[in-house]
JSON list of C-alpha atoms in Angstrom, two decimals:
[
{"chain": "A", "resi": 1436, "resn": "UNK", "atom": "CA", "xyz": [2.28, -62.08, 2.48]},
{"chain": "A", "resi": 1437, "resn": "UNK", "atom": "CA", "xyz": [1.70, -59.97, 5.56]},
{"chain": "A", "resi": 1438, "resn": "UNK", "atom": "CA", "xyz": [-2.03, -59.77, 6.17]},
{"chain": "A", "resi": 1439, "resn": "UNK", "atom": "CA", "xyz": [-2.42, -59.40, 9.94]},
{"chain": "A", "resi": 1440, "resn": "UNK", "atom": "CA", "xyz": [-0.92, -57.47, 12.85]},
{"chain": "A", "resi": 1441, "resn": "UNK", "atom": "CA", "xyz": [1.09, -60.48, 13.97]},
{"chain": "A", "resi": 1442, "resn": "UNK", "atom": "CA", "xyz": [2.83, -60.51, 10.58]},
{"chain": "A", "resi": 1443, "resn": "UNK", "atom": "CA", "xyz": [3.33, -56.74, 10.66]},
{"chain": "A", "resi": 1444, "resn": "UNK", "atom": "CA", "xyz": [4.87, -56.91, 14.13]},
{"chain": "A", "resi": 1445, "resn": "UNK", "atom": "CA", "xyz": [7.15, -59.74, 12.97]},
{"chain": "A", "resi": 1446, "resn": "UNK", "atom": "CA", "xyz": [8.30, -57.59, 10.04]},
{"chain": "A", "resi": 1447, "resn": "UNK", "atom": "CA", "xyz": [9.05, -54.67, 12.36]},
{"chain": "A", "resi": 1448, "resn": "UNK", "atom": "CA", "xyz": [10.92, -56.99, 14.73]},
{"chain": "A", "resi": 1449, "resn": "UNK", "atom": "CA", "xyz": [13.02, -58.37, 11.87]},
{"chain": "A", "resi": 1450, "resn": "UNK", "atom": "CA", "xyz": [13.82, -54.92, 10.43]},
{"chain": "A", "resi": 1451, "resn": "UNK", "atom": "CA", "xyz": [14.14, -52.84, 13.63]},
{"chain": "A", "resi": 1452, "resn": "UNK", "atom": "CA", "xyz": [15.08, -55.34, 16.35]},
{"chain": "A", "resi": 1453, "resn": "UNK", "atom": "CA", "xyz": [14.77, -53.83, 19.82]},
{"chain": "A", "resi": 1454, "resn": "UNK", "atom": "CA", "xyz": [13.34, -50.62, 18.29]},
{"chain": "A", "resi": 1455, "resn": "UNK", "atom": "CA", "xyz": [10.32, -52.48, 16.85]},
{"chain": "A", "resi": 1456, "resn": "UNK", "atom": "CA", "xyz": [7.91, -51.19, 19.54]},
{"chain": "A", "resi": 1457, "resn": "UNK", "atom": "CA", "xyz": [8.90, -47.61, 18.70]},
{"chain": "A", "resi": 1458, "resn": "UNK", "atom": "CA", "xyz": [8.37, -48.31, 14.99]},
{"chain": "A", "resi": 1459, "resn": "UNK", "atom": "CA", "xyz": [4.92, -49.74, 15.75]},
{"chain": "A", "resi": 1460, "resn": "UNK", "atom": "CA", "xyz": [4.02, -46.69, 17.83]},
{"chain": "A", "resi": 1461, "resn": "UNK", "atom": "CA", "xyz": [5.03, -44.34, 14.98]},
{"chain": "A", "resi": 1462, "resn": "UNK", "atom": "CA", "xyz": [2.97, -46.18, 12.39]},
{"chain": "A", "resi": 1463, "resn": "UNK", "atom": "CA", "xyz": [-0.03, -46.70, 14.64]},
{"chain": "A", "resi": 1464, "resn": "UNK", "atom": "CA", "xyz": [-0.23, -42.87, 14.76]},
{"chain": "A", "resi": 1465, "resn": "UNK", "atom": "CA", "xyz": [-0.26, -42.75, 10.96]},
{"chain": "A", "resi": 1466, "resn": "UNK", "atom": "CA", "xyz": [-2.85, -45.52, 10.58]},
{"chain": "A", "resi": 1467, "resn": "UNK", "atom": "CA", "xyz": [-5.02, -45.57, 13.71]},
{"chain": "A", "resi": 1468, "resn": "UNK", "atom": "CA", "xyz": [-7.49, -48.33, 14.48]},
{"chain": "A", "resi": 1469, "resn": "UNK", "atom": "CA", "xyz": [-10.70, -47.48, 12.70]},
{"chain": "A", "resi": 1470, "resn": "UNK", "atom": "CA", "xyz": [-14.33, -48.37, 13.27]},
{"chain": "A", "resi": 1471, "resn": "UNK", "atom": "CA", "xyz": [-15.25, -51.86, 12.20]},
{"chain": "A", "resi": 1472, "resn": "UNK", "atom": "CA", "xyz": [-11.93, -53.19, 13.40]},
{"chain": "A", "resi": 1473, "resn": "UNK", "atom": "CA", "xyz": [-11.90, -56.62, 14.90]},
{"chain": "A", "resi": 1474, "resn": "UNK", "atom": "CA", "xyz": [-12.77, -58.53, 11.75]},
{"chain": "A", "resi": 1475, "resn": "UNK", "atom": "CA", "xyz": [-10.05, -60.24, 9.74]},
{"chain": "A", "resi": 1476, "resn": "UNK", "atom": "CA", "xyz": [-10.99, -58.11, 6.73]},
{"chain": "A", "resi": 1477, "resn": "UNK", "atom": "CA", "xyz": [-10.64, -54.85, 8.69]},
{"chain": "A", "resi": 1478, "resn": "UNK", "atom": "CA", "xyz": [-7.31, -55.99, 10.13]},
{"chain": "A", "resi": 1479, "resn": "UNK", "atom": "CA", "xyz": [-6.02, -56.92, 6.67]},
{"chain": "A", "resi": 1480, "resn": "UNK", "atom": "CA", "xyz": [-7.02, -53.47, 5.37]},
{"chain": "A", "resi": 1481, "resn": "UNK", "atom": "CA", "xyz": [-5.27, -51.74, 8.25]},
{"chain": "A", "resi": 1482, "resn": "UNK", "atom": "CA", "xyz": [-2.14, -53.84, 7.74]},
{"chain": "A", "resi": 1483, "resn": "UNK", "atom": "CA", "xyz": [-2.09, -52.92, 4.03]},
{"chain": "A", "resi": 1484, "resn": "UNK", "atom": "CA", "xyz": [-2.29, -49.25, 5.03]},
{"chain": "A", "resi": 1485, "resn": "UNK", "atom": "CA", "xyz": [0.45, -49.68, 7.64]},
{"chain": "A", "resi": 1486, "resn": "UNK", "atom": "CA", "xyz": [2.70, -51.39, 5.09]},
{"chain": "A", "resi": 1487, "resn": "UNK", "atom": "CA", "xyz": [1.93, -48.65, 2.57]},
{"chain": "A", "resi": 1488, "resn": "UNK", "atom": "CA", "xyz": [2.84, -45.91, 5.06]},
{"chain": "A", "resi": 1489, "resn": "UNK", "atom": "CA", "xyz": [6.09, -47.67, 6.00]},
{"chain": "A", "resi": 1490, "resn": "UNK", "atom": "CA", "xyz": [6.98, -48.25, 2.35]},
{"chain": "A", "resi": 1491, "resn": "UNK", "atom": "CA", "xyz": [6.19, -44.64, 1.37]},
{"chain": "A", "resi": 1492, "resn": "UNK", "atom": "CA", "xyz": [8.42, -43.37, 4.18]},
{"chain": "A", "resi": 1493, "resn": "UNK", "atom": "CA", "xyz": [11.32, -45.68, 3.42]},
{"chain": "A", "resi": 1494, "resn": "UNK", "atom": "CA", "xyz": [11.30, -45.33, -0.37]},
{"chain": "A", "resi": 1495, "resn": "UNK", "atom": "CA", "xyz": [10.14, -41.74, -0.75]},
{"chain": "A", "resi": 1496, "resn": "UNK", "atom": "CA", "xyz": [9.74, -39.40, 2.21]},
{"chain": "A", "resi": 1497, "resn": "UNK", "atom": "CA", "xyz": [12.35, -40.41, 4.81]},
{"chain": "A", "resi": 1498, "resn": "UNK", "atom": "CA", "xyz": [14.66, -41.92, 2.22]},
{"chain": "A", "resi": 1499, "resn": "UNK", "atom": "CA", "xyz": [14.60, -38.78, 0.08]},
{"chain": "A", "resi": 1500, "resn": "UNK", "atom": "CA", "xyz": [15.13, -36.46, 3.03]},
{"chain": "A", "resi": 1501, "resn": "UNK", "atom": "CA", "xyz": [18.02, -38.61, 4.29]},
{"chain": "A", "resi": 1502, "resn": "UNK", "atom": "CA", "xyz": [19.69, -38.63, 0.88]},
{"chain": "A", "resi": 1503, "resn": "UNK", "atom": "CA", "xyz": [19.15, -34.85, 0.59]},
{"chain": "A", "resi": 1504, "resn": "UNK", "atom": "CA", "xyz": [20.79, -34.38, 4.00]},
{"chain": "A", "resi": 1505, "resn": "UNK", "atom": "CA", "xyz": [23.78, -36.47, 2.92]},
{"chain": "A", "resi": 1506, "resn": "UNK", "atom": "CA", "xyz": [24.16, -34.68, -0.41]},
{"chain": "A", "resi": 1507, "resn": "UNK", "atom": "CA", "xyz": [23.65, -31.16, 0.97]},
{"chain": "A", "resi": 1508, "resn": "UNK", "atom": "CA", "xyz": [26.10, -31.87, 3.78]},
{"chain": "A", "resi": 1509, "resn": "UNK", "atom": "CA", "xyz": [28.88, -33.03, 1.45]},
{"chain": "A", "resi": 1510, "resn": "UNK", "atom": "CA", "xyz": [31.92, -30.80, 0.95]},
{"chain": "A", "resi": 1511, "resn": "UNK", "atom": "CA", "xyz": [31.55, -28.81, -2.26]},
{"chain": "A", "resi": 1512, "resn": "UNK", "atom": "CA", "xyz": [28.03, -30.13, -2.87]},
{"chain": "A", "resi": 1513, "resn": "UNK", "atom": "CA", "xyz": [25.73, -28.52, -5.38]},
{"chain": "A", "resi": 1514, "resn": "UNK", "atom": "CA", "xyz": [22.48, -27.15, -3.96]},
{"chain": "A", "resi": 1515, "resn": "UNK", "atom": "CA", "xyz": [19.72, -29.66, -3.30]},
{"chain": "A", "resi": 1516, "resn": "UNK", "atom": "CA", "xyz": [16.06, -28.72, -3.72]},
{"chain": "A", "resi": 1517, "resn": "UNK", "atom": "CA", "xyz": [13.29, -30.82, -2.18]},
{"chain": "A", "resi": 1518, "resn": "UNK", "atom": "CA", "xyz": [9.61, -30.69, -3.02]},
{"chain": "A", "resi": 1519, "resn": "UNK", "atom": "CA", "xyz": [6.39, -32.45, -2.27]},
{"chain": "A", "resi": 1520, "resn": "UNK", "atom": "CA", "xyz": [3.72, -32.68, -4.94]},
{"chain": "A", "resi": 1521, "resn": "UNK", "atom": "CA", "xyz": [0.43, -32.16, -3.15]},
{"chain": "A", "resi": 1522, "resn": "UNK", "atom": "CA", "xyz": [-3.14, -31.11, -3.01]},
{"chain": "A", "resi": 1523, "resn": "UNK", "atom": "CA", "xyz": [-4.35, -31.65, -6.56]},
{"chain": "A", "resi": 1524, "resn": "UNK", "atom": "CA", "xyz": [-5.32, -35.32, -6.57]},
{"chain": "A", "resi": 1525, "resn": "UNK", "atom": "CA", "xyz": [-3.99, -38.59, -5.25]},
{"chain": "A", "resi": 1526, "resn": "UNK", "atom": "CA", "xyz": [-0.77, -39.18, -7.09]},
{"chain": "A", "resi": 1527, "resn": "UNK", "atom": "CA", "xyz": [1.60, -42.05, -7.52]},
{"chain": "A", "resi": 1528, "resn": "UNK", "atom": "CA", "xyz": [5.34, -41.90, -8.10]},
{"chain": "A", "resi": 1529, "resn": "UNK", "atom": "CA", "xyz": [5.96, -40.19, -11.45]},
{"chain": "A", "resi": 1530, "resn": "UNK", "atom": "CA", "xyz": [2.48, -38.70, -11.83]},
{"chain": "A", "resi": 1531, "resn": "UNK", "atom": "CA", "xyz": [4.01, -35.23, -11.69]},
{"chain": "A", "resi": 1532, "resn": "UNK", "atom": "CA", "xyz": [5.80, -35.61, -15.06]},
{"chain": "A", "resi": 1533, "resn": "UNK", "atom": "CA", "xyz": [3.10, -33.78, -17.05]},
{"chain": "A", "resi": 1534, "resn": "UNK", "atom": "CA", "xyz": [3.28, -30.97, -14.50]},
{"chain": "A", "resi": 1535, "resn": "UNK", "atom": "CA", "xyz": [7.06, -30.60, -14.90]},
{"chain": "A", "resi": 1536, "resn": "UNK", "atom": "CA", "xyz": [6.53, -30.43, -18.67]},
{"chain": "A", "resi": 1537, "resn": "UNK", "atom": "CA", "xyz": [3.93, -27.71, -18.17]},
{"chain": "A", "resi": 1538, "resn": "UNK", "atom": "CA", "xyz": [1.32, -29.69, -20.09]},
{"chain": "A", "resi": 1539, "resn": "UNK", "atom": "CA", "xyz": [-1.18, -30.36, -17.29]},
{"chain": "A", "resi": 1540, "resn": "UNK", "atom": "CA", "xyz": [-4.15, -27.95, -17.51]},
{"chain": "A", "resi": 1541, "resn": "UNK", "atom": "CA", "xyz": [-3.62, -26.31, -14.08]},
{"chain": "A", "resi": 1542, "resn": "UNK", "atom": "CA", "xyz": [-1.65, -23.19, -13.02]},
{"chain": "A", "resi": 1543, "resn": "UNK", "atom": "CA", "xyz": [0.89, -25.12, -10.93]},
{"chain": "A", "resi": 1544, "resn": "UNK", "atom": "CA", "xyz": [2.10, -26.89, -14.10]},
{"chain": "A", "resi": 1545, "resn": "UNK", "atom": "CA", "xyz": [3.27, -23.58, -15.59]},
{"chain": "A", "resi": 1546, "resn": "UNK", "atom": "CA", "xyz": [5.18, -22.73, -12.41]},
{"chain": "A", "resi": 1547, "resn": "UNK", "atom": "CA", "xyz": [6.73, -26.19, -12.22]},
{"chain": "A", "resi": 1548, "resn": "UNK", "atom": "CA", "xyz": [7.91, -25.96, -15.83]},
{"chain": "A", "resi": 1549, "resn": "UNK", "atom": "CA", "xyz": [9.43, -22.54, -15.08]},
{"chain": "A", "resi": 1550, "resn": "UNK", "atom": "CA", "xyz": [11.23, -23.94, -12.02]},
{"chain": "A", "resi": 1551, "resn": "UNK", "atom": "CA", "xyz": [12.59, -26.81, -14.12]},
{"chain": "A", "resi": 1552, "resn": "UNK", "atom": "CA", "xyz": [13.80, -24.50, -16.90]},
{"chain": "A", "resi": 1553, "resn": "UNK", "atom": "CA", "xyz": [15.62, -22.27, -14.41]},
{"chain": "A", "resi": 1554, "resn": "UNK", "atom": "CA", "xyz": [17.15, -25.30, -12.68]},
{"chain": "A", "resi": 1555, "resn": "UNK", "atom": "CA", "xyz": [18.33, -26.80, -15.99]},
{"chain": "A", "resi": 1556, "resn": "UNK", "atom": "CA", "xyz": [19.92, -23.50, -16.99]},
{"chain": "A", "resi": 1557, "resn": "UNK", "atom": "CA", "xyz": [21.56, -22.55, -13.71]},
{"chain": "A", "resi": 1558, "resn": "UNK", "atom": "CA", "xyz": [21.28, -25.28, -11.06]},
{"chain": "A", "resi": 1559, "resn": "UNK", "atom": "CA", "xyz": [18.83, -23.05, -9.17]},
{"chain": "A", "resi": 1560, "resn": "UNK", "atom": "CA", "xyz": [15.07, -23.28, -9.77]},
{"chain": "A", "resi": 1561, "resn": "UNK", "atom": "CA", "xyz": [14.37, -19.72, -8.64]},
{"chain": "A", "resi": 1562, "resn": "UNK", "atom": "CA", "xyz": [13.39, -17.03, -11.12]},
{"chain": "A", "resi": 1563, "resn": "UNK", "atom": "CA", "xyz": [11.30, -13.90, -11.52]},
{"chain": "A", "resi": 1564, "resn": "UNK", "atom": "CA", "xyz": [7.63, -14.19, -10.52]},
{"chain": "A", "resi": 1565, "resn": "UNK", "atom": "CA", "xyz": [8.19, -17.54, -8.80]},
{"chain": "A", "resi": 1566, "resn": "UNK", "atom": "CA", "xyz": [7.77, -18.16, -5.08]},
{"chain": "A", "resi": 1567, "resn": "UNK", "atom": "CA", "xyz": [11.21, -18.54, -3.46]},
{"chain": "A", "resi": 1568, "resn": "UNK", "atom": "CA", "xyz": [12.43, -22.16, -3.33]},
{"chain": "A", "resi": 1569, "resn": "UNK", "atom": "CA", "xyz": [15.06, -22.48, -0.60]},
{"chain": "A", "resi": 1570, "resn": "UNK", "atom": "CA", "xyz": [17.94, -24.89, -1.05]},
{"chain": "A", "resi": 1571, "resn": "UNK", "atom": "CA", "xyz": [17.85, -27.81, 1.38]},
{"chain": "A", "resi": 1572, "resn": "UNK", "atom": "CA", "xyz": [20.01, -27.58, 4.48]},
{"chain": "A", "resi": 1573, "resn": "UNK", "atom": "CA", "xyz": [20.76, -30.81, 6.39]},
{"chain": "A", "resi": 1574, "resn": "UNK", "atom": "CA", "xyz": [18.16, -31.28, 9.11]},
{"chain": "A", "resi": 1575, "resn": "UNK", "atom": "CA", "xyz": [15.88, -28.65, 7.60]},
{"chain": "A", "resi": 1576, "resn": "UNK", "atom": "CA", "xyz": [12.22, -28.74, 8.57]},
{"chain": "A", "resi": 1577, "resn": "UNK", "atom": "CA", "xyz": [10.97, -27.24, 5.33]},
{"chain": "A", "resi": 1578, "resn": "UNK", "atom": "CA", "xyz": [10.19, -28.40, 1.82]},
{"chain": "A", "resi": 1579, "resn": "UNK", "atom": "CA", "xyz": [8.70, -26.75, -1.27]},
{"chain": "A", "resi": 1580, "resn": "UNK", "atom": "CA", "xyz": [5.02, -27.55, -1.58]},
{"chain": "A", "resi": 1581, "resn": "UNK", "atom": "CA", "xyz": [3.87, -27.78, -5.20]},
{"chain": "A", "resi": 1582, "resn": "UNK", "atom": "CA", "xyz": [0.10, -27.97, -5.51]},
{"chain": "A", "resi": 1583, "resn": "UNK", "atom": "CA", "xyz": [-2.88, -25.67, -5.26]},
{"chain": "A", "resi": 1584, "resn": "UNK", "atom": "CA", "xyz": [-0.62, -23.53, -3.04]},
{"chain": "A", "resi": 1585, "resn": "UNK", "atom": "CA", "xyz": [3.02, -23.09, -4.02]},
{"chain": "A", "resi": 1586, "resn": "UNK", "atom": "CA", "xyz": [5.61, -22.23, -1.42]},
{"chain": "A", "resi": 1587, "resn": "UNK", "atom": "CA", "xyz": [7.95, -23.44, 1.25]},
{"chain": "A", "resi": 1588, "resn": "UNK", "atom": "CA", "xyz": [6.17, -25.22, 4.05]},
{"chain": "A", "resi": 1589, "resn": "UNK", "atom": "CA", "xyz": [7.11, -26.88, 7.31]},
{"chain": "A", "resi": 1590, "resn": "UNK", "atom": "CA", "xyz": [7.24, -30.64, 7.47]},
{"chain": "A", "resi": 1591, "resn": "UNK", "atom": "CA", "xyz": [4.85, -31.90, 10.13]},
{"chain": "A", "resi": 1592, "resn": "UNK", "atom": "CA", "xyz": [6.62, -32.64, 13.45]},
{"chain": "A", "resi": 1593, "resn": "UNK", "atom": "CA", "xyz": [5.15, -36.17, 13.61]},
{"chain": "A", "resi": 1594, "resn": "UNK", "atom": "CA", "xyz": [6.48, -36.89, 10.11]},
{"chain": "A", "resi": 1595, "resn": "UNK", "atom": "CA", "xyz": [9.92, -35.49, 11.00]},
{"chain": "A", "resi": 1596, "resn": "UNK", "atom": "CA", "xyz": [10.10, -37.64, 14.15]},
{"chain": "A", "resi": 1597, "resn": "UNK", "atom": "CA", "xyz": [9.08, -40.76, 12.23]},
{"chain": "A", "resi": 1598, "resn": "UNK", "atom": "CA", "xyz": [11.59, -40.04, 9.47]},
{"chain": "A", "resi": 1599, "resn": "UNK", "atom": "CA", "xyz": [14.36, -39.37, 12.02]},
{"chain": "A", "resi": 1600, "resn": "UNK", "atom": "CA", "xyz": [13.52, -42.73, 13.59]},
{"chain": "A", "resi": 1601, "resn": "UNK", "atom": "CA", "xyz": [13.94, -44.47, 10.22]},
{"chain": "A", "resi": 1602, "resn": "UNK", "atom": "CA", "xyz": [17.26, -42.73, 9.60]},
{"chain": "A", "resi": 1603, "resn": "UNK", "atom": "CA", "xyz": [18.53, -43.66, 13.07]},
{"chain": "A", "resi": 1604, "resn": "UNK", "atom": "CA", "xyz": [17.20, -47.22, 13.23]},
{"chain": "A", "resi": 1605, "resn": "UNK", "atom": "CA", "xyz": [17.26, -48.36, 9.60]},
{"chain": "A", "resi": 1606, "resn": "UNK", "atom": "CA", "xyz": [19.29, -46.28, 7.16]},
{"chain": "A", "resi": 1607, "resn": "UNK", "atom": "CA", "xyz": [22.17, -45.57, 9.54]},
{"chain": "A", "resi": 1608, "resn": "UNK", "atom": "CA", "xyz": [22.42, -49.12, 10.86]},
{"chain": "A", "resi": 1609, "resn": "UNK", "atom": "CA", "xyz": [21.30, -51.56, 8.26]},
{"chain": "A", "resi": 1610, "resn": "UNK", "atom": "CA", "xyz": [22.28, -49.98, 4.97]},
{"chain": "A", "resi": 1611, "resn": "UNK", "atom": "CA", "xyz": [25.98, -49.34, 5.76]},
{"chain": "A", "resi": 1612, "resn": "UNK", "atom": "CA", "xyz": [26.37, -53.00, 6.69]},
{"chain": "A", "resi": 1613, "resn": "UNK", "atom": "CA", "xyz": [24.99, -53.98, 3.28]},
{"chain": "A", "resi": 1614, "resn": "UNK", "atom": "CA", "xyz": [27.49, -51.86, 1.32]}
]
């Protein structure tokens, strides 16, 4: 169990080697030191948040964008469409399923179900009366935002830099050696 900054730094050192200080700098921007820090309880809370941010990036955000880049950049690849489910409530992985079915009692659910129906029929989610959803292009800085506002939006520069770091220092180095 990693419960303090010493343990978190050791994890970063093990996973990122010489790039561990850069990893720490990225994640300290995501989870800054907050008031009340200094106690073991506050440090443990911060470390849980740091681990959560790192895990979210590796498993979802950076990992998904990296896979989308690889797929979209393949010869003869089908179009890839990325989205981020946002702004309605805190959600966990898979919480958007009722929205894709159109059964959640909010307007975005209807739009999401329409996108899914168009995608299932044609491989392209776009259709009449729907905001344009651009296909992913490798290295793209945009993603479809699905929430209280629906539309393409820019990925925050800080997030893009952190994700590029993970691609460069983790996915591109460690994962190929494990295949």
